[in-house]
PDB file of C-alpha atoms and ligand atoms in Angstrom:
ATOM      1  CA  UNK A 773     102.580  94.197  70.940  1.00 96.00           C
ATOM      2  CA  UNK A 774      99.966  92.012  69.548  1.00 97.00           C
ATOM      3  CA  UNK A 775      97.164  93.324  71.083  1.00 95.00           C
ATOM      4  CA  UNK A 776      94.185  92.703  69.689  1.00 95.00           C
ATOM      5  CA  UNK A 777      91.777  89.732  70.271  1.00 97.00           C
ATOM      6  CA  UNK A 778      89.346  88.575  67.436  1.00 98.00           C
ATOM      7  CA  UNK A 779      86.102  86.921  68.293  1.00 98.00           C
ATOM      8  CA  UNK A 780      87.447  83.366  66.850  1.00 98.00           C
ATOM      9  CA  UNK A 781      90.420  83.853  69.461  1.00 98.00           C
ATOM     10  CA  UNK A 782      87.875  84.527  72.199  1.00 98.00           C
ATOM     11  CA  UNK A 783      85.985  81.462  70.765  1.00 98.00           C
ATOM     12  CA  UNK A 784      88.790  79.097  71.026  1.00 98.00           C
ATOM     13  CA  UNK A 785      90.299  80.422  73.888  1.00 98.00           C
ATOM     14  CA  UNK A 786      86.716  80.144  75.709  1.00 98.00           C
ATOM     15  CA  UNK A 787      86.236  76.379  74.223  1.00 98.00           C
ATOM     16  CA  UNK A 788      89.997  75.088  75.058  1.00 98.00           C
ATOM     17  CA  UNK A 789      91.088  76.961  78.486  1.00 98.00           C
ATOM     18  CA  UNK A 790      94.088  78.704  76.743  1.00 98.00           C
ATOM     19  CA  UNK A 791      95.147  80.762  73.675  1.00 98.00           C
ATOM     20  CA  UNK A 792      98.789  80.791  72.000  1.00 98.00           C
ATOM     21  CA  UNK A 793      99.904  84.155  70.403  1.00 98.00           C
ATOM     22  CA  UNK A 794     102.692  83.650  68.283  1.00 98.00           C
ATOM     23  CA  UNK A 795     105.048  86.882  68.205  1.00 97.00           C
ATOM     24  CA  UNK A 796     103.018  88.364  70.772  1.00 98.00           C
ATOM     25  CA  UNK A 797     106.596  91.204  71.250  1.00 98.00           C
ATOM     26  CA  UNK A 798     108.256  92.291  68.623  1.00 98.00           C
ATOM     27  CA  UNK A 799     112.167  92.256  69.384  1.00 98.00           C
ATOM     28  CA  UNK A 800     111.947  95.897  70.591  1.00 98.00           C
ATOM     29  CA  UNK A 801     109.710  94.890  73.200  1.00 98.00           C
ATOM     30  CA  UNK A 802     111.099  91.759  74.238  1.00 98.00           C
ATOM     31  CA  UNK A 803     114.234  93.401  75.225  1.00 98.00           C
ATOM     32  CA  UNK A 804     112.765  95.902  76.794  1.00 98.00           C
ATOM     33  CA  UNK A 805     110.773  92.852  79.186  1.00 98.00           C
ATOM     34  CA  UNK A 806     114.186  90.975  79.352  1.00 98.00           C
ATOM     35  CA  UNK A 807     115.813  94.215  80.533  1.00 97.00           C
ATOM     36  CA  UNK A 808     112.914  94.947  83.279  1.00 97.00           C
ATOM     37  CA  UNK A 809     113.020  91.181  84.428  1.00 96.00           C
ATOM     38  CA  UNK A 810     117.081  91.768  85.348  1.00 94.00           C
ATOM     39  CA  UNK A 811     116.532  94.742  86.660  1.00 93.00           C
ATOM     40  CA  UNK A 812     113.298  93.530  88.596  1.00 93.00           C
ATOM     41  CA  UNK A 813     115.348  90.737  90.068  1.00 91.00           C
ATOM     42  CA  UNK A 814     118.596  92.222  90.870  1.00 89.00           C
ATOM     43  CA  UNK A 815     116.851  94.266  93.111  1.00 87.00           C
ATOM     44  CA  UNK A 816     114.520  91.413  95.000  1.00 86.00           C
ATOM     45  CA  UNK A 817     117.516  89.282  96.545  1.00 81.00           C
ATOM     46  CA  UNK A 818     115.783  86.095  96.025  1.00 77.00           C
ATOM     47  CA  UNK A 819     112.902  87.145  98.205  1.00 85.00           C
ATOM     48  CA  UNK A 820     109.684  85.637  96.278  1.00 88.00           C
ATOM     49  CA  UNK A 821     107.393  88.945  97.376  1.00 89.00           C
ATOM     50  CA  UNK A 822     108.134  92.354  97.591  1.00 86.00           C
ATOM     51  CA  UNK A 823     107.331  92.153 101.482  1.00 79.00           C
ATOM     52  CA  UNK A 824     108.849  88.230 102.138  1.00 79.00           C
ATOM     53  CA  UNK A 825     110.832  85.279 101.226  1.00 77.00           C
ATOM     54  CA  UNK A 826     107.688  82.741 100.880  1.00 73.00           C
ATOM     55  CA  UNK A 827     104.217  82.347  99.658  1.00 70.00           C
ATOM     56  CA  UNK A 828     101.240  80.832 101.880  1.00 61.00           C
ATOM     57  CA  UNK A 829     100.042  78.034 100.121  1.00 56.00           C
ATOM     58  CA  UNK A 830     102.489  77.061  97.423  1.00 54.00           C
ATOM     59  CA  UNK A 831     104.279  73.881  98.500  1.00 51.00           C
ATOM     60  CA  UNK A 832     103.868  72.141 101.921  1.00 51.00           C
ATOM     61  CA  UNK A 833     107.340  71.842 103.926  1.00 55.00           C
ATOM     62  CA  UNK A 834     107.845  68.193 102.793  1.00 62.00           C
ATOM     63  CA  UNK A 835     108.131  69.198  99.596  1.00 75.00           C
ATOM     64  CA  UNK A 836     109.594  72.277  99.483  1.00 77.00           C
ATOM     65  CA  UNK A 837     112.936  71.385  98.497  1.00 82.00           C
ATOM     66  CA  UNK A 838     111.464  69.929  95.496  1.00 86.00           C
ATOM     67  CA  UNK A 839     109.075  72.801  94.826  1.00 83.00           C
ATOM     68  CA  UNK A 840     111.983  75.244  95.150  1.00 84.00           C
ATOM     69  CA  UNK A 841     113.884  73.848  91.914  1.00 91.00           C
ATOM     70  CA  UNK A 842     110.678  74.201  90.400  1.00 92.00           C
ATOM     71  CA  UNK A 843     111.573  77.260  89.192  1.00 91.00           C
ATOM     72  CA  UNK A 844     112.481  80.509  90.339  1.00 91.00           C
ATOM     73  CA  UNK A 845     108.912  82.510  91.670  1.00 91.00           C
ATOM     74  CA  UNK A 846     109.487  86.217  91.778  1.00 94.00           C
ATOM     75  CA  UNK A 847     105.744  87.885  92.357  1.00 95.00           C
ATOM     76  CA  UNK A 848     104.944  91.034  92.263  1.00 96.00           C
ATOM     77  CA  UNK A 849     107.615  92.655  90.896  1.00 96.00           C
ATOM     78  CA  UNK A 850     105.658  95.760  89.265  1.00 96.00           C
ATOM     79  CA  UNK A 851     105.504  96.787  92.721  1.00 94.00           C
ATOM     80  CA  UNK A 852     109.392  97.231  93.287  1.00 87.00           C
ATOM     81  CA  UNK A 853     110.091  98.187  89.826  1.00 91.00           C
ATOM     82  CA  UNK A 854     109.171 101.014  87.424  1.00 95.00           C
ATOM     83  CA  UNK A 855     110.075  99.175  84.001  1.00 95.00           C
ATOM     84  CA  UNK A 856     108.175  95.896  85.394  1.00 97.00           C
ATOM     85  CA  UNK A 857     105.221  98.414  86.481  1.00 97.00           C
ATOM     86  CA  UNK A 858     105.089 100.187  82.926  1.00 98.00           C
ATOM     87  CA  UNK A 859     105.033  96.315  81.126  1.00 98.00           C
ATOM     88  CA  UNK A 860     102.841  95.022  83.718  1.00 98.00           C
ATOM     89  CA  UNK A 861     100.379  97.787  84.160  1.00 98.00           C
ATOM     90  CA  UNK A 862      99.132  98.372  80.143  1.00 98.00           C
ATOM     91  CA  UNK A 863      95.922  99.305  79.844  1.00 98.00           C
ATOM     92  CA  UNK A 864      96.669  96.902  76.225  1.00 98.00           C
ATOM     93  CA  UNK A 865      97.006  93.613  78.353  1.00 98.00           C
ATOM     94  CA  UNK A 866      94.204  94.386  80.822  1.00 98.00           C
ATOM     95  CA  UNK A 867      91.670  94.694  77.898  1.00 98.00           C
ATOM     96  CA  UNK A 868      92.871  90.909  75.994  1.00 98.00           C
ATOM     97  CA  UNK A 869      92.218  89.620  79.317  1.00 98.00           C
ATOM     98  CA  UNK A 870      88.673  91.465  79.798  1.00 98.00           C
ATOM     99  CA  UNK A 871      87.685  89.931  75.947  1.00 98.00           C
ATOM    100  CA  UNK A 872      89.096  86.122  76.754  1.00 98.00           C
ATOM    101  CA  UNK A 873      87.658  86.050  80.370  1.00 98.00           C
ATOM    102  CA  UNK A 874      84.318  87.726  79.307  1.00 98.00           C
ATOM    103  CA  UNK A 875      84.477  89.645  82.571  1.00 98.00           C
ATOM    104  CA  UNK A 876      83.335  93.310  82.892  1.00 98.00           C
ATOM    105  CA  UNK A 877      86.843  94.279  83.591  1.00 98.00           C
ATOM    106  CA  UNK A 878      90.403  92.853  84.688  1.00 98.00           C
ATOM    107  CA  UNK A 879      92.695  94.175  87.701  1.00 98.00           C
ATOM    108  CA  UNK A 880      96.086  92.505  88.490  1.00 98.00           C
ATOM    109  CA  UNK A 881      95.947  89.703  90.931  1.00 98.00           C
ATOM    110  CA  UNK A 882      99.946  89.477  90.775  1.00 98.00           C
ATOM    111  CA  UNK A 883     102.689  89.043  88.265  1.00 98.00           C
ATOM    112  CA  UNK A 884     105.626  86.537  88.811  1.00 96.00           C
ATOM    113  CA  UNK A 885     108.724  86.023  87.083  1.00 97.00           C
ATOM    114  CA  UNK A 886     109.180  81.935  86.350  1.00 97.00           C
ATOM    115  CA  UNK A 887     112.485  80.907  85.497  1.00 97.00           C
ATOM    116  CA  UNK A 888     113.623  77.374  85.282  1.00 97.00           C
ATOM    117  CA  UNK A 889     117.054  76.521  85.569  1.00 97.00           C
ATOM    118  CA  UNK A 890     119.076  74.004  84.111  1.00 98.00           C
ATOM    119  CA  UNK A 891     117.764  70.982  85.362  1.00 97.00           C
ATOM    120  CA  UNK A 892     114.608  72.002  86.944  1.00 97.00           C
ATOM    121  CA  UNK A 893     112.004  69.959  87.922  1.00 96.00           C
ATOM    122  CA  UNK A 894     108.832  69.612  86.213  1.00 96.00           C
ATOM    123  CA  UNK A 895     105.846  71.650  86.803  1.00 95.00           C
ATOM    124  CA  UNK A 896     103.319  69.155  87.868  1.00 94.00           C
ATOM    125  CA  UNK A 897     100.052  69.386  86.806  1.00 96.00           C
ATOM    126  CA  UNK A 898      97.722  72.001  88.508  1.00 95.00           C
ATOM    127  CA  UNK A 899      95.213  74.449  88.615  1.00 97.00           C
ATOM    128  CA  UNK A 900      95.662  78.208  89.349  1.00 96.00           C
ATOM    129  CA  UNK A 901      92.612  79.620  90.714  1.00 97.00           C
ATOM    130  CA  UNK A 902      92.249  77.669  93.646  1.00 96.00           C
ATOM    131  CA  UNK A 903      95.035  79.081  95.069  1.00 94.00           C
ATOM    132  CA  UNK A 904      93.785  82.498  95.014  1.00 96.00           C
ATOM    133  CA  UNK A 905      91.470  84.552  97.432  1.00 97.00           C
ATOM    134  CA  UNK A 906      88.905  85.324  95.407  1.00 98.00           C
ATOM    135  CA  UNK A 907      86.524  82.019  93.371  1.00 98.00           C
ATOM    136  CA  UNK A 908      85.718  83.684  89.631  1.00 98.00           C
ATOM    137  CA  UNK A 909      86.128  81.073  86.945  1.00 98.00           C
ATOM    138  CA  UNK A 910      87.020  83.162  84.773  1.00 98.00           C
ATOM    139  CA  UNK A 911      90.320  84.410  86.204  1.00 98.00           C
ATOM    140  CA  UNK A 912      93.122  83.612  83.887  1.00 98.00           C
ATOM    141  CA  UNK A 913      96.944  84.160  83.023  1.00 98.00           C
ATOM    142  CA  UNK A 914      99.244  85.526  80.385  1.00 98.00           C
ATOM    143  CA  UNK A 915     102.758  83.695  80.626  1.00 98.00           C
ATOM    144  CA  UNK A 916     105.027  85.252  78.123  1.00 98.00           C
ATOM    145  CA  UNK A 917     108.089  83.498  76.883  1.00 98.00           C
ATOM    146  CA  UNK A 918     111.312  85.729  77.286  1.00 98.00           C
ATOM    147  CA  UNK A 919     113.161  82.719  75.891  1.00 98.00           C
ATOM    148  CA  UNK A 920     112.336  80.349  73.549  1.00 98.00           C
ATOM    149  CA  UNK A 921     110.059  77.595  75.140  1.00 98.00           C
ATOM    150  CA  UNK A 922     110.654  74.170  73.967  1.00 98.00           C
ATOM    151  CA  UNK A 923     109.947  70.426  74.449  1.00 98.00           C
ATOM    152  CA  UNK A 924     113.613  70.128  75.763  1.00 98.00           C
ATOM    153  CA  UNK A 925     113.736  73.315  78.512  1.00 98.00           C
ATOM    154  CA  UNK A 926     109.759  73.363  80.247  1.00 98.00           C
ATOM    155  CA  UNK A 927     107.296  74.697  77.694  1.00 98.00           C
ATOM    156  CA  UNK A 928     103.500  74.898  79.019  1.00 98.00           C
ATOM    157  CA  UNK A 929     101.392  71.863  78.292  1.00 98.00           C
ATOM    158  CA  UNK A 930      97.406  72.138  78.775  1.00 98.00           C
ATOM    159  CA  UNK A 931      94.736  69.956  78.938  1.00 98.00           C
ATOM    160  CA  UNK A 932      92.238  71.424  76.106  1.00 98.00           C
ATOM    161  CA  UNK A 933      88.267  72.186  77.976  1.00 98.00           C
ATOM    162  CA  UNK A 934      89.551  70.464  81.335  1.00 98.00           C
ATOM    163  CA  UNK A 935      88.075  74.297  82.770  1.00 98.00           C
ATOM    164  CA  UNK A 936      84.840  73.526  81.980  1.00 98.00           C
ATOM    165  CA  UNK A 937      84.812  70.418  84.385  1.00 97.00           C
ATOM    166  CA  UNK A 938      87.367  71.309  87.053  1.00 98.00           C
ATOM    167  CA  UNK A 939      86.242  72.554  90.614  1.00 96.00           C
ATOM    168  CA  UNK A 940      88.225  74.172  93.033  1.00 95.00           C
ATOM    169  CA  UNK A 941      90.114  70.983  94.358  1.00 91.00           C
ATOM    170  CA  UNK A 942      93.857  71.176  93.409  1.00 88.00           C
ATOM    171  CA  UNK A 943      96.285  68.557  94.200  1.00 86.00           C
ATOM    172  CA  UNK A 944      98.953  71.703  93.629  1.00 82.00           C
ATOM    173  CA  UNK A 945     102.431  71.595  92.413  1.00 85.00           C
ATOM    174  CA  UNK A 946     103.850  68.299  94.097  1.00 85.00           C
ATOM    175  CA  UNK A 947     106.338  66.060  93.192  1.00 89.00           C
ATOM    176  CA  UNK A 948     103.417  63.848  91.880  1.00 91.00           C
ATOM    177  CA  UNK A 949     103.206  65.117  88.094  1.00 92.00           C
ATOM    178  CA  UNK A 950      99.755  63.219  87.479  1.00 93.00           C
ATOM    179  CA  UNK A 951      98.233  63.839  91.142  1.00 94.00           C
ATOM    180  CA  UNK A 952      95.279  65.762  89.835  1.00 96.00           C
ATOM    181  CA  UNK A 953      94.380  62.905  87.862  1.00 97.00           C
ATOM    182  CA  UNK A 954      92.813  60.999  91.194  1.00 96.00           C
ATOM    183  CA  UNK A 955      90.657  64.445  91.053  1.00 96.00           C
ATOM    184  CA  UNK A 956      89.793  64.688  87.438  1.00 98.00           C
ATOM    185  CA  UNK A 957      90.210  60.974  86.223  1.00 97.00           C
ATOM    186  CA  UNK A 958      87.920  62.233  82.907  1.00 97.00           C
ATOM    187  CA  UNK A 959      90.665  63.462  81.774  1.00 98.00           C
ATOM    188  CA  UNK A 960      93.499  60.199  82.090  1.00 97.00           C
ATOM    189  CA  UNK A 961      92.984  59.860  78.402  1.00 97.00           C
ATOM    190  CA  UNK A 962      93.053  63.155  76.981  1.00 97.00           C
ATOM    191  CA  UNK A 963      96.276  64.093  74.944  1.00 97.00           C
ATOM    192  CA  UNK A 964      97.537  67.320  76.592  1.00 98.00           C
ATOM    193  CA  UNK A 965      98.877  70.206  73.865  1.00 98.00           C
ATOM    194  CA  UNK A 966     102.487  71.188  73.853  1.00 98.00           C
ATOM    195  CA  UNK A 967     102.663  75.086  73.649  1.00 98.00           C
ATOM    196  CA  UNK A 968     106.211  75.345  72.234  1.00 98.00           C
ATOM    197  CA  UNK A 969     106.704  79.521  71.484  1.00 98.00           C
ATOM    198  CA  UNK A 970     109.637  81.254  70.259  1.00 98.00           C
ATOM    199  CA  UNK A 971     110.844  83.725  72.606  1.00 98.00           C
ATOM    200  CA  UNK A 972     108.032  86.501  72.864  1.00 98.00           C
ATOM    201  CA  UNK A 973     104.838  84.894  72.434  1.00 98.00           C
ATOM    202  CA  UNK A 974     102.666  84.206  74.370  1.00 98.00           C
ATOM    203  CA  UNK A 975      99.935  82.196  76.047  1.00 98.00           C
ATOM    204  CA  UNK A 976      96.176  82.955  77.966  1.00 98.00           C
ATOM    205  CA  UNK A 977      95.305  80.189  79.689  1.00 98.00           C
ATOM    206  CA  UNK A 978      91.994  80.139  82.036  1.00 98.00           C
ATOM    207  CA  UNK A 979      93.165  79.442  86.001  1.00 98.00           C
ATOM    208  CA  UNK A 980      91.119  76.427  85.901  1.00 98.00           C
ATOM    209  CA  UNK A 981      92.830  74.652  82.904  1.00 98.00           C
ATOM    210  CA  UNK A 982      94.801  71.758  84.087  1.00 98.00           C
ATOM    211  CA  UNK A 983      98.343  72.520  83.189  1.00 98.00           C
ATOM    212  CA  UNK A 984     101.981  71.953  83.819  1.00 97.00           C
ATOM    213  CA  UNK A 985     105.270  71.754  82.306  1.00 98.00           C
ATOM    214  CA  UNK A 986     108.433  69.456  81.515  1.00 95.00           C
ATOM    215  CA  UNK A 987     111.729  69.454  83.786  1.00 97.00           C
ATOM    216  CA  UNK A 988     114.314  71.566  81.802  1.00 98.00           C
ATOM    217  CA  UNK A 989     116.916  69.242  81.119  1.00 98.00           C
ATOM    218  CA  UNK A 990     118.862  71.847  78.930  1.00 98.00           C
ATOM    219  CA  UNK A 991     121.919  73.336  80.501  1.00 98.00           C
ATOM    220  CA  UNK A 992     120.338  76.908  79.857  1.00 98.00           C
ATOM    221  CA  UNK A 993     117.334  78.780  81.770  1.00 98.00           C
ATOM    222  CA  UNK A 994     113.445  78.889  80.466  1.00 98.00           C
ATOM    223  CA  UNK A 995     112.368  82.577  81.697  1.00 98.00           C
ATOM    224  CA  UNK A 996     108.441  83.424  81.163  1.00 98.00           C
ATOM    225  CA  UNK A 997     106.805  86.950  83.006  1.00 98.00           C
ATOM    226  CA  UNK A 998     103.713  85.702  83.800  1.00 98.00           C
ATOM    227  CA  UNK A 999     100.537  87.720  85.319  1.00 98.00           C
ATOM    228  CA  UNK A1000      97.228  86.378  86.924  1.00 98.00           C
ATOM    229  CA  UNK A1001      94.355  88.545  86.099  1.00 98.00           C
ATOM    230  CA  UNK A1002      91.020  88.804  88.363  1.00 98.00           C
ATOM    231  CA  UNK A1003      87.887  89.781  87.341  1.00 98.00           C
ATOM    232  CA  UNK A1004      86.424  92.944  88.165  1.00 98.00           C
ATOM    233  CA  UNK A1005      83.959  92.326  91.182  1.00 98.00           C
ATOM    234  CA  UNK A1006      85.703  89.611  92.524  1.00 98.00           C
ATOM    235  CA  UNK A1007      85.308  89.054  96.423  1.00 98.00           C
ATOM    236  CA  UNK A1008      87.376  87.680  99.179  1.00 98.00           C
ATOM    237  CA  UNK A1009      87.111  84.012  99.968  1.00 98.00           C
ATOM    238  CA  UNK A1010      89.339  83.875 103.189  1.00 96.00           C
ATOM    239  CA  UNK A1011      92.415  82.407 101.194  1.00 94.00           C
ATOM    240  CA  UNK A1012      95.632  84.107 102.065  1.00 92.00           C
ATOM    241  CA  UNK A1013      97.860  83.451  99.408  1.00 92.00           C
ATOM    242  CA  UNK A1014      99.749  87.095  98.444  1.00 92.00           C
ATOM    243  CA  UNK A1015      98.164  89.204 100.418  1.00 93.00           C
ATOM    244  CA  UNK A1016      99.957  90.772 103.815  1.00 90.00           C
ATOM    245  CA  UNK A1017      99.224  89.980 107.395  1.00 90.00           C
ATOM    246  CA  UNK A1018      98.001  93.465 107.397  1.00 92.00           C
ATOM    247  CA  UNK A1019      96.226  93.404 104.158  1.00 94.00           C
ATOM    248  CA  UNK A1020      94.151  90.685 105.128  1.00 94.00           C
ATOM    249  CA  UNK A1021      93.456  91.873 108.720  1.00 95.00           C
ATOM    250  CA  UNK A1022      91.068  94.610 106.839  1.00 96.00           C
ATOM    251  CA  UNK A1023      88.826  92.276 104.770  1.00 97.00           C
ATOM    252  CA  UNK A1024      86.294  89.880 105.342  1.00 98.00           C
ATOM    253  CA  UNK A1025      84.786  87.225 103.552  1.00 98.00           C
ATOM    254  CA  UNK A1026      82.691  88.553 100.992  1.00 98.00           C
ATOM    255  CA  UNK A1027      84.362  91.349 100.584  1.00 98.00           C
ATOM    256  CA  UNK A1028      85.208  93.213  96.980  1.00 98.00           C
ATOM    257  CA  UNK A1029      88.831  93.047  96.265  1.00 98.00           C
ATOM    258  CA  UNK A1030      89.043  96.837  94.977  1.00 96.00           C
ATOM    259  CA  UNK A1031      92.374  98.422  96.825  1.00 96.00           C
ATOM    260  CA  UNK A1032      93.713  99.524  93.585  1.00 95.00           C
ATOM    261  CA  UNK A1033      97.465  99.494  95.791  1.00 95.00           C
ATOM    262  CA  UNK A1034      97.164  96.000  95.558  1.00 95.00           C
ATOM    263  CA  UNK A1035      95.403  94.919  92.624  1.00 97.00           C
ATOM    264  CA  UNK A1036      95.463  97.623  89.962  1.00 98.00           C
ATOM    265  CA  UNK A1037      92.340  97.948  87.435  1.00 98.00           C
ATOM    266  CA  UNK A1038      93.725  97.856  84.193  1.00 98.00           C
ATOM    267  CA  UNK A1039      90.969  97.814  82.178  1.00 98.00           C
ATOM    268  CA  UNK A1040      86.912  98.301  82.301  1.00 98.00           C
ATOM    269  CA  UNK A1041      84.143  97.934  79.574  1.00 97.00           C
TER     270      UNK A1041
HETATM  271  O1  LIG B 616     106.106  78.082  83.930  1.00 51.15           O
HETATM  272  C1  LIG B 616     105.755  77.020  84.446  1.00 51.15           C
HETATM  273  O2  LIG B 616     106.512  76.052  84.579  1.00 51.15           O
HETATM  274  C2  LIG B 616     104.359  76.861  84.952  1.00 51.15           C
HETATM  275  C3  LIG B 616     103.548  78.088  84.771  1.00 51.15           C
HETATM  276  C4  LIG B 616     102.212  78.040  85.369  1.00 51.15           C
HETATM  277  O3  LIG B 616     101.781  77.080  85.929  1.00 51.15           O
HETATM  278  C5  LIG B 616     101.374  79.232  85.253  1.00 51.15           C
HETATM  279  O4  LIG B 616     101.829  80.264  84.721  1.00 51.15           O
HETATM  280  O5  LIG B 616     100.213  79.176  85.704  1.00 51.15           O
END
């Protein structure tokens, strides 16, 4: 793995809202992620969480059908699986994020497979952060492709510094690609970058970067094992999202998101 972060990759990562790693895995490595992923999802049966079939948040009923050929969301699988949880738990990936973010330290907010099929819809453009329960702008993602990522199949586009003028309101993945244009009109004009990978790199982007992704219109799948990271010291901000009916019955607003059951520390300076 390509682990280490130079200060000109925290520079640019920190000015444009993401970072591509070419040939983040070496082919050792990528089969070894390829192999976890299979064996991650035979076991979840389509359900999206380890605990459920859905996701609060993601989608509103009218659109659902549409949002579910998306792609395929699988989240959390380190929890199910012991080849996901060695991959997804390295001490290596929490400390990249800790450099990029700038944060004191980086725990797991959750991992999800995302695997477009043939024909997939697009990925309109979004935001991450705001759907998460806990408001740090520096919370960020690694999406790793486990097959090549192309023009043709759904790579990632981003729109370069749109984090640095984003808020927290989020149109979300609709069937509206430009929606959160009408929230961030600034940014109408600005050419979005393709981030077209070869199968094993990698990309960082910043959950408030708007981004989004091309329908697949390839007859074979795009797979990427993604992770969002949160800062150390985040708190609660009432949002359900992943957590559990009986998760969330413990916490308030305000408090720190620490249970290390749920969101494993990977790394602190
Ligand atoms: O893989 C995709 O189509 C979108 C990924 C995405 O939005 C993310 O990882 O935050």
């Amino acid at each position: 793995m390509k682990n280490s972060i130079s200060k000109a990759q925290v520079a640019q990562y920190q000015k444009d809202g993401f970072l591509v790693i070419d040939n983040f895995l070496n082919a050792d490595e990528l089969e070894q992620w390829r192999t976890a992923l299979d064996a991650a999802l035979a076991k979840r049966k389509g359900n999206k969480l380890p605990d459920r079939a859905s996701v609060y948040g993601k989608g509103d009923d009218a659109d659902k059908t549409y949002y579910d050929n998306v792609f395929d969301q699988l989240i959390n699988l380190w929890q199910d699986n012991p080849l996901m949880r060695d991959i997804m738990l390295d001490e290596r990936l929490g400390k990249m994020a800790t450099a990029l973010s700038g944060a004191e330290g980086i725990h797991v907010w959750h991992d999800q497979a995302l695997i477009k099929k043939p024909w997939a819809n697009p990925t309109a453009w979004h935001l991450d952060t705001p759907y998460w329960s806990f408001s740090d702008r520096r919370a960020l993602s690694i999406w790793v492709a486990l097959d090549d990522a192309t023009l043709e199949n759904g790579c990632l586009f981003f729109i370069p510094g749109s984090h640095q003028h984003t808020t927290f309101e989020n149109p979300g993945i609709g069937k509206n690609m430009g929606a959160i244009f009408d929230y961030y009109p600034q940014f109408k004009t600005t050419r979005p970058i393709a981030a077209t990978m070869k199968a094993g790199s990698c990309s960082f982007h910043n959950g408030l970067t708007i981004h989004g992704a091309n329908a697949n219109m390839t007859p074979g799948v795009r797979r990427a094992m993604t992770c969002a990271y949160m800062p150390y010291g985040s708190t609660f901000n009432g949002t359900q999202n992943i957590l559990s009916d009986a998760f969330i019955a413990t916490l308030s607003v305000g408090d720190v998101l620490n249970d290390d059951g749920q969101n494993p520390l990977l790394y602190r300076l």
